[in-house]
Short mmCIF file of C-alpha atoms and ligand atoms in Angstrom, two decimals:
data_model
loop_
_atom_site.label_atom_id
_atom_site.label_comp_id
_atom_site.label_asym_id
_atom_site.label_seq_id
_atom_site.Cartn_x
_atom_site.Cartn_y
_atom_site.Cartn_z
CA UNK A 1 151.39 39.02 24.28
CA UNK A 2 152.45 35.82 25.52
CA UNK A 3 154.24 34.01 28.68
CA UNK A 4 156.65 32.97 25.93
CA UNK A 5 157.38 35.81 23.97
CA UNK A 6 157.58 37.75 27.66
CA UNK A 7 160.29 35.96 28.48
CA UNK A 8 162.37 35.19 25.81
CA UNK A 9 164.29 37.94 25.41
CA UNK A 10 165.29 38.38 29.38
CA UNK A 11 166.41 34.81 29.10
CA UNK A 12 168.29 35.05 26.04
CA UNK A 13 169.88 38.45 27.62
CA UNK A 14 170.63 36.84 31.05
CA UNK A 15 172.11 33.27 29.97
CA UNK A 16 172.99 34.18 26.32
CA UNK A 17 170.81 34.05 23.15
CA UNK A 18 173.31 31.01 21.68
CA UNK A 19 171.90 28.79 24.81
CA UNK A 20 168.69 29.38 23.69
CA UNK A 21 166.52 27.91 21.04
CA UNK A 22 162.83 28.14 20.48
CA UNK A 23 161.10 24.40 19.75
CA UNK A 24 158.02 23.23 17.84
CA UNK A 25 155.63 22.57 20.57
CA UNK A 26 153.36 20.02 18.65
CA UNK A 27 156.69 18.06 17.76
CA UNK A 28 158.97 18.23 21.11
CA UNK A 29 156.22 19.35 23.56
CA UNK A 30 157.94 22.05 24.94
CA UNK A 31 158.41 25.94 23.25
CA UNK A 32 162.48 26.80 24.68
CA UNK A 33 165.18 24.84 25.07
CA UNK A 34 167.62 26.25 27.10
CA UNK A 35 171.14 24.87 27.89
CA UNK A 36 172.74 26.14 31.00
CA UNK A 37 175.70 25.74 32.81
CA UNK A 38 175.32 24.20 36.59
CA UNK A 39 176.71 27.28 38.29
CA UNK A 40 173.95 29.18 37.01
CA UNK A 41 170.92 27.05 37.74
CA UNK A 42 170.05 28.15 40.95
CA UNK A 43 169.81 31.73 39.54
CA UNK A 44 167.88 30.81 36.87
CA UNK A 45 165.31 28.54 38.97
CA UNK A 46 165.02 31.91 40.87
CA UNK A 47 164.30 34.12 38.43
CA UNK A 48 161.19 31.66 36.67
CA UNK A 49 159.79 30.88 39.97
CA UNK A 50 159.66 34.92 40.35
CA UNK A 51 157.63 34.49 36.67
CA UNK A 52 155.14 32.29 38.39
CA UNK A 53 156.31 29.09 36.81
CA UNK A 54 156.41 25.39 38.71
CA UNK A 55 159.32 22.48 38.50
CA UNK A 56 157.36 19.91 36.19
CA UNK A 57 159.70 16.76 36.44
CA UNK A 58 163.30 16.27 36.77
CA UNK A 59 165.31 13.14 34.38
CA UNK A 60 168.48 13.03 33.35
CA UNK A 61 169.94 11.02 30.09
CA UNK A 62 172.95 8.94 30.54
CA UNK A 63 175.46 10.36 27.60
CA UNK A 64 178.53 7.97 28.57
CA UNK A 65 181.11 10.14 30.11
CA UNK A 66 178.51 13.10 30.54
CA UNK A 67 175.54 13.20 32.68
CA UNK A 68 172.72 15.62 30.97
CA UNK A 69 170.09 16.34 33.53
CA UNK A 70 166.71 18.08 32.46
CA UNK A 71 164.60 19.79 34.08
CA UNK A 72 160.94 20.95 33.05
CA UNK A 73 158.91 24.14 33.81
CA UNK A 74 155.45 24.59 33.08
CA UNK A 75 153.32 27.87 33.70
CA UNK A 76 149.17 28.08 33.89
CA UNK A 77 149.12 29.83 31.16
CA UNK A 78 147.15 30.29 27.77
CA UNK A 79 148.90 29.08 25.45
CA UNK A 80 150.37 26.85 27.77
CA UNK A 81 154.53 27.43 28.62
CA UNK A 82 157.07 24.75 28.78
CA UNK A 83 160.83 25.45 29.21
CA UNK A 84 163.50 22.51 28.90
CA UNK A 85 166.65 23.23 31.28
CA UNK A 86 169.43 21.14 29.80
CA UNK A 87 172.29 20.91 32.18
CA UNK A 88 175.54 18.45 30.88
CA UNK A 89 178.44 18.10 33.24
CA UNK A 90 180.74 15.20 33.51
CA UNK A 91 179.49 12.36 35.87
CA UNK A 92 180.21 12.49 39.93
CA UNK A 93 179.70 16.27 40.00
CA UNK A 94 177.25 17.43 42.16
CA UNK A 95 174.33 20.12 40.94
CA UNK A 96 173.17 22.82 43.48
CA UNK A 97 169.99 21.01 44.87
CA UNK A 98 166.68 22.97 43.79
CA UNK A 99 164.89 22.18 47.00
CA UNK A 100 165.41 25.13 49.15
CA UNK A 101 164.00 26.78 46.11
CA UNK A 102 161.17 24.54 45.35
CA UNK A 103 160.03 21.80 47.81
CA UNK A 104 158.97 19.64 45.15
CA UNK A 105 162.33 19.28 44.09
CA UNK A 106 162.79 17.36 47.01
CA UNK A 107 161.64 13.91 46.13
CA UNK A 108 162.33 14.81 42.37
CA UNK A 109 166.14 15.23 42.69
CA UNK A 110 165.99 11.62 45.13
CA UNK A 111 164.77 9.51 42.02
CA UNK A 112 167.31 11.47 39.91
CA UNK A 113 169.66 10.27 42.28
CA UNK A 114 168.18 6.60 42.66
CA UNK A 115 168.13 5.75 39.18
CA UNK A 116 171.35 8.00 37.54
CA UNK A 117 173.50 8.58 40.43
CA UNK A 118 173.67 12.12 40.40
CA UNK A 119 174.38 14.24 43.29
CA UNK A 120 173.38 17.03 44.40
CA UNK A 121 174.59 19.47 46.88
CA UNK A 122 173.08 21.23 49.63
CA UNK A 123 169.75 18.56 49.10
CA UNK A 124 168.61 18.00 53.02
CA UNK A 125 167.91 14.33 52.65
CA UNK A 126 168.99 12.79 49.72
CA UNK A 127 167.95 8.58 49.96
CA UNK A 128 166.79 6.02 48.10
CA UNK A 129 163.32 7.17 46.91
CA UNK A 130 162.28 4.03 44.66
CA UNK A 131 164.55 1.26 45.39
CA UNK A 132 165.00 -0.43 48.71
CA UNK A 133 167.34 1.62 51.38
CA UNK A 134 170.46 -1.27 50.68
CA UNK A 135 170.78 -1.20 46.81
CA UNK A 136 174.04 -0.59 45.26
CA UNK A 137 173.38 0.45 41.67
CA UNK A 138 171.52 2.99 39.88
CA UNK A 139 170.00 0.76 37.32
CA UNK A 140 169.36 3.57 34.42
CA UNK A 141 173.18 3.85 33.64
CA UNK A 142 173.88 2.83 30.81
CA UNK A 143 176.54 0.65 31.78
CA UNK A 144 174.20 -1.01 34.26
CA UNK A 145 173.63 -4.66 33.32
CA UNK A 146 171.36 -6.82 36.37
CA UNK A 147 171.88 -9.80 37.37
CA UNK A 148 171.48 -11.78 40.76
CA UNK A 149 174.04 -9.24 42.94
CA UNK A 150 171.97 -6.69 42.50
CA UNK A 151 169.05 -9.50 44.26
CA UNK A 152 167.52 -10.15 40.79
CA UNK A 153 166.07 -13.48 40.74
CA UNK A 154 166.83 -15.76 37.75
CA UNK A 155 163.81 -16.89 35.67
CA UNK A 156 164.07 -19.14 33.06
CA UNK A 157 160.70 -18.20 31.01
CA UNK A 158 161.76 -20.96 28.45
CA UNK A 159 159.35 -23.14 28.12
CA UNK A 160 160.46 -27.07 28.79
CA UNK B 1 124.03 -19.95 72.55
CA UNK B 2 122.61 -19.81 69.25
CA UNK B 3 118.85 -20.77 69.10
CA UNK B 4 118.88 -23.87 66.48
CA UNK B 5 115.47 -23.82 65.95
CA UNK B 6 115.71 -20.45 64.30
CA UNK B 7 117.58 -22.23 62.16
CA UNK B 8 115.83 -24.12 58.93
CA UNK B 9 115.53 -27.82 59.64
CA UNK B 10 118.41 -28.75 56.64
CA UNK B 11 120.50 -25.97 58.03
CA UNK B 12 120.39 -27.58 61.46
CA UNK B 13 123.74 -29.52 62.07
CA UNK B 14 122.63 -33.00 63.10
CA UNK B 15 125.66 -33.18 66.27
CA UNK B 16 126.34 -29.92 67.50
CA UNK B 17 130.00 -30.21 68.32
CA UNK B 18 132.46 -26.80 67.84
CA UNK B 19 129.73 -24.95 67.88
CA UNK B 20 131.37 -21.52 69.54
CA UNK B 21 134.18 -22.09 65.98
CA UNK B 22 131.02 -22.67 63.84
CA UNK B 23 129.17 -19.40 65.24
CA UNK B 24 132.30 -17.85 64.98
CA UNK B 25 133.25 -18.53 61.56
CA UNK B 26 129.68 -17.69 60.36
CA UNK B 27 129.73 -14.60 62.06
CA UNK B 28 133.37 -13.49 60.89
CA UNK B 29 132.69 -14.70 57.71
CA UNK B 30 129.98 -12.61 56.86
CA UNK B 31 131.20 -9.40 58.54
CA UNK B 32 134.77 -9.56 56.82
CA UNK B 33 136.59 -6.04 56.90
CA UNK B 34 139.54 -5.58 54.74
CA UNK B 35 141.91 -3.07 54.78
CA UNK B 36 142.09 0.24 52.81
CA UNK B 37 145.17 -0.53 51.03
CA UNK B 38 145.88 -0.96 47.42
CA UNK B 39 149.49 -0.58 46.10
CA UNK B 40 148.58 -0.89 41.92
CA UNK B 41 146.46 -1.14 39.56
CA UNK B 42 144.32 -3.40 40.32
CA UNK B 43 143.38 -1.59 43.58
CA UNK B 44 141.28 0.68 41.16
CA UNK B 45 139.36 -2.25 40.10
CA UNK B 46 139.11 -3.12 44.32
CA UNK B 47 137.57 0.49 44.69
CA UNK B 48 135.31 -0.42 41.89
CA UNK B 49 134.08 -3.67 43.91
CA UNK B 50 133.52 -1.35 47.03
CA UNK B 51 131.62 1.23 45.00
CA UNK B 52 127.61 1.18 44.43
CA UNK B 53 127.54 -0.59 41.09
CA UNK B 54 129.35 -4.13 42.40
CA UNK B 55 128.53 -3.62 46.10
CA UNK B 56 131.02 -5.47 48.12
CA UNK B 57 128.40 -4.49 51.15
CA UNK B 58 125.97 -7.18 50.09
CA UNK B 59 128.50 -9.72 51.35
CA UNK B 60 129.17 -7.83 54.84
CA UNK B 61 132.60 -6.93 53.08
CA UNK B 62 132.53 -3.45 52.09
CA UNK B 63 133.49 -2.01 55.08
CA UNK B 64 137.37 -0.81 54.33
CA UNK B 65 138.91 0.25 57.32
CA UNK B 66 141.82 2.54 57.54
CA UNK B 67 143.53 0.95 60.03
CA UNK B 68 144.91 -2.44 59.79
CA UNK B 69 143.98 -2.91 63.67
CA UNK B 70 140.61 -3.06 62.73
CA UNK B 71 140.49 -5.01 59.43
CA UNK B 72 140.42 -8.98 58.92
CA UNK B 73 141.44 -9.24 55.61
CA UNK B 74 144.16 -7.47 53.68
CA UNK B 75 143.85 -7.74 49.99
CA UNK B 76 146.78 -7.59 48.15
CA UNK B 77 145.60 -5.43 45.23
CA UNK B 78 148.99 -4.59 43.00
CA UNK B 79 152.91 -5.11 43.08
CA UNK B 80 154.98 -5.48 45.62
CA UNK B 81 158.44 -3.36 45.02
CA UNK B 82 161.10 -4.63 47.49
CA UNK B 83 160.78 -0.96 48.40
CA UNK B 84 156.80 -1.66 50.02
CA UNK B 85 157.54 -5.63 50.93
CA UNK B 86 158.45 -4.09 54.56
CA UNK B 87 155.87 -1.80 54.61
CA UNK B 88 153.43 -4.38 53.69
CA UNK B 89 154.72 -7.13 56.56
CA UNK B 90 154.42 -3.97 58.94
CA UNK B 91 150.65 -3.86 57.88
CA UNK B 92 150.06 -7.62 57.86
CA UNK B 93 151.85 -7.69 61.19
CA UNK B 94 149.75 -5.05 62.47
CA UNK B 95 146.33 -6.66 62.17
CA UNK B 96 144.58 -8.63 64.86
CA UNK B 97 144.44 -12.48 64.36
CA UNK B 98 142.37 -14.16 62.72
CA UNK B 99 143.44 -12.35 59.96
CA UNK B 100 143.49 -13.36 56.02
CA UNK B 101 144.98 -12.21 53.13
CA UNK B 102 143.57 -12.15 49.15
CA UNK B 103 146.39 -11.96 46.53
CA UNK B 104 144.42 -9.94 44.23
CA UNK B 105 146.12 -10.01 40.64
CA UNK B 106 148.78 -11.70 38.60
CA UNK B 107 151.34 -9.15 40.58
CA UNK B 108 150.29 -10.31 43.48
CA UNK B 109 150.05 -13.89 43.06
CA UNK B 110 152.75 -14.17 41.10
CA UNK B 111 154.66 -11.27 39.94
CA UNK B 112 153.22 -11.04 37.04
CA UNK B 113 154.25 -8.82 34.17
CA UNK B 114 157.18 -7.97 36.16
CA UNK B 115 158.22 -11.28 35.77
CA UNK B 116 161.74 -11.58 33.69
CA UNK B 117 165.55 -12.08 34.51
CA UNK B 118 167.19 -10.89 36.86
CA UNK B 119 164.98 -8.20 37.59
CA UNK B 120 165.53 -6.44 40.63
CA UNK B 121 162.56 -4.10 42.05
CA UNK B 122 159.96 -6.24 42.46
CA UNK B 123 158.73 -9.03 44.76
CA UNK B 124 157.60 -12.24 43.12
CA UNK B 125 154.46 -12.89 44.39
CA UNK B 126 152.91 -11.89 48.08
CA UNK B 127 153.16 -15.87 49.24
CA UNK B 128 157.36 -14.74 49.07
CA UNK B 129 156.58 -12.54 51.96
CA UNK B 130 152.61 -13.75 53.82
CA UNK B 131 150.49 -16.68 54.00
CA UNK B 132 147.96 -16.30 51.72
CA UNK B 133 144.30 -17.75 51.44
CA UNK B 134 142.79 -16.59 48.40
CA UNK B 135 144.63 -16.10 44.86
CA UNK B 136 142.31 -14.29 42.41
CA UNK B 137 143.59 -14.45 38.95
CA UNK B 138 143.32 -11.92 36.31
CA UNK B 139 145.29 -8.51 35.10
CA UNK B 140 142.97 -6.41 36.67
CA UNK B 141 140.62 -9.27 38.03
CA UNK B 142 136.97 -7.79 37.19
CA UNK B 143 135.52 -6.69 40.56
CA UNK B 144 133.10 -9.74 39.91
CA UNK B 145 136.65 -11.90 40.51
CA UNK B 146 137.28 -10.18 43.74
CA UNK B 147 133.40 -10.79 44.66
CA UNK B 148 134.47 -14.15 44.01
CA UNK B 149 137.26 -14.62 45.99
CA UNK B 150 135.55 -12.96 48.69
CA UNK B 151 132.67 -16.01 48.82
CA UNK B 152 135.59 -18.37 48.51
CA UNK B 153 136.97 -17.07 51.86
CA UNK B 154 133.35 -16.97 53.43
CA UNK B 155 133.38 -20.42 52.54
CA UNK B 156 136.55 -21.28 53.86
CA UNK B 157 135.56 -20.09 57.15
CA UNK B 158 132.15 -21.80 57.00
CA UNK B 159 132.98 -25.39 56.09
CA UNK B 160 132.91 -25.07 52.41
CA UNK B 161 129.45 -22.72 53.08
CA UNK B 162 127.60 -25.57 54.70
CA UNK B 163 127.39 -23.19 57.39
CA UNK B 164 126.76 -20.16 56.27
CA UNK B 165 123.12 -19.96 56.64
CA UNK B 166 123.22 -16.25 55.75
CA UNK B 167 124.12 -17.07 52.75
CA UNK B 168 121.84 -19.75 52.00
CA UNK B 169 119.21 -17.71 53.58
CA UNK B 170 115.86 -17.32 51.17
CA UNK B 171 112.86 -15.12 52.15
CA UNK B 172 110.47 -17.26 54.63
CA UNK B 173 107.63 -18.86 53.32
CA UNK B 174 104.49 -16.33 53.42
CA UNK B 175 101.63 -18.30 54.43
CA UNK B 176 99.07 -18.43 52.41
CA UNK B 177 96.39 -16.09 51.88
CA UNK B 178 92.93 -17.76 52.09
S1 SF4 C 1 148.09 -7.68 38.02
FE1 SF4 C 1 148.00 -6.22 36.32
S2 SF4 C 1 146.44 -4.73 36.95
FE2 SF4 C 1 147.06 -5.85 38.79
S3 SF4 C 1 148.68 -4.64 39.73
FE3 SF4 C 1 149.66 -6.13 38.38
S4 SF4 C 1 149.93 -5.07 36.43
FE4 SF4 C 1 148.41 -3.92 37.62
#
C-alpha cells in the first residue's frame, strides 16, 4: 500500500474528489493535482504535514487577470510522493502565509512575492528576497517589460 | 635587514634603494591570503584551485581565510546581483590594506552572460563597484587560469618577478662528490 493510494481518498473526501486528479508521474513529475481554494490552504498544509510530507518549492504562473500559485509536496517515500497545490485567485489578494506552519515557507513565499507580487497574510517578514531592497517591479508579470527605470543598463550588443 | 649575500649573485639588486617595499612585496607576495568567498560558479572551479590536485599552496596562496580581516586578496569568483554589490563593498571594505582584488570570470570582469538590454539584476562587471588588479578570463577559468592570475599578482608586487627570488629559487648546487 502506498503514500499515494493512502491518501487519496481522505483528500478527495476532505476538499472534494472533482478538485482532484491523479497525474502521470513520468510525464508531469508529480502523481495528484489538487486545486484548492485559498481559504482552505492552511487546513490542508496542516493535515499533509501531519502525513509526514515537506513544502518542496513554491511558484506561481502569471494567468493575466488571475494569479495561480503552486505549491509542491514531496514525502521520503518509496515510490516517491509528489502533490501539486494549485491555488487561482484574482491578483492583489493575499494567501494565508504557510510559515507559521512550515519555516521553510518563509523565504519561499518572499521570492513568490519578489518576482509575482503576491501577498501573503500573516507572513512575519515579507522583503525583497532576490532583488535589491529599492526595486519597484516584480519582473515575472507578464506585463512586465524592463527598461532603464527599473536601473537596467542599455547595451547595444550590435556589432559596429 | 635582509642578508644579500644569501641572496644568488644575479638576484642581488645592484643599488639597494626601497629595500623595506622590496622585502615587503616579496614577502606579501608569496604569502597572499584570499578570502573564502565565492558568489557563482566559477567559485567551484576556485575550490578546485585550493584543493590537492591544483594546489594553490605551492604559491603561498592557498590559505582561504574566513574573515576578510585577515585576507589580502578577494577574488571575485561569480556574479554580482545588485542584491550582493553591497555586501561585497562591505567585504572589500572590511579587509586590511594592502589589499587586492582578482575578477575571476567573464561575470566578474565583465558581466558576462548576463550581459543584454536593459537587464536589471545584475552588476556589470566588479571594476563598476572595486579597483581591480587581476582580470582572469574564461567561463569557468580552469583553476590553471586562476594559478595564473595569481603569479601575475606576485609579479605585480615584485617588479614584474625580478624580485621574487622565491620564485626563481632552484635547488643549490650540490658539490661535487669526489
Ligand atoms: S563567468 Fe561563467 S562560470 Fe563564472 S560565474 Fe559567470 S556564468 Fe558562472
Amino acid at each position: 500500500m502506498s503514500f499515494l493510494e493512502d491518501i487519496t481518498p481522505v483528500l478527495a473526501q476532505r476538499f472534494g474528489v472533482e478538485n482532484l486528479t491523479a497525474q502521470d508521474r513520468a510525464r508531469h513529475g508529480y502523481d495528484l493535482r489538487l486545486a484548492l481554494d485559498q481559504e482552505r490552504l492552511t487546513e490542508l498544509v496542516g493535515l499533509l504535514k501531519e502525513a509526514g510530507c515537506y513544502l518542496e518549492y513554491i511558484t506561481a504562473v502569471d494567468q493575466g487577470q488571475v494569479l495561480e500559485l503552486l505549491y509542491f509536496f514531496g514525502r521520503y517515500d518509496q515510490p516517491p510522493f509528489r502533490l501539486q497545490v494549485k491555488v487561482a485567485m484574482p491578483k492583489g489578494v493575499a494567501v494565508p502565509s504557510l510559515a507559521g506552519i512550515i519555516r521553510a515557507a518563509d523565504w519561499q513565499e518572499r521570492e513568490v512575492f519578489d518576482m509575482f507580487g503576491q501577498r501573503f497574510a500573516g507572513h512575519p517578514d515579507l522583503r525583497r528576497i532576490l532583488l535589491s531592497e529599492d526595486a519597484d517591479f516584480h519582473p515575472l508579470l507578464k506585463d512586465f517589460k524592463p527598461g532603464p527605470e527599473h536601473g537596467g543598463e542599455v547595451v547595444n550588443l550590435e556589432r559596429k | 635587514m635582509v642578508n644579500h649575500s644569501l641572496l644568488r649573485p644575479e638576484l642581488r639588486p645592484p643599488v639597494q634603494m626601497a629595500l623595506l617595499d622590496d622585502i615587503l612585496g616579496i614577502v606579501r607576495a608569496n604569502s597572499l591570503w584570499p578570502m573564502t568567498f565565492g558568489i557563482a560558479c566559477c567559485s567551484i572551479e576556485m575550490m578546485a584551485a585550493g584543493a590537492s590536485r591544483f594546489d594553490l599552496d605551492r604559491f603561498g596562496a592557498g590559505v582561504f581565510r574566513p574573515s576578510p580581516r585577515q585576507s589580502d586578496v578577494m577574488i571575485v569568483a561569480g556574479t554580482i546581483s545588485k542584491k550582493m554589490a553591497p555586501t561585497v563593498l562591505t567585504l572589500y571594505e572590511q579587509m586590511p590594506a594592502p589589499k587586492w582584488v582578482i575578477a575571476m570570470g567573464n561575470c566578474a570582469i565583465s558581466g558576462g552572460p548576463f550581459v543584454y538590454d536593459k537587464q536589471y539584476a545584475i552588476v556589470n562587471g566588479t571594476d563598476v563597484i572595486l579597483p581591480v588588479d587581476v582580470y582572469v578570463p574564461g567561463c569557468p577559468p580552469r583553476p590553471e587560469a586562476l594559478i595564473q592570475g595569481f603569479l601575475e599578482l606576485q609579479d605585480k608586487l615584485t617588479k614584474g618577478g625580478k624580485t621574487n627570488f622565491i620564485r626563481h629559487f632552484k635547488r643549490w648546487p650540490r658539490k661535487e662528490q669526489p
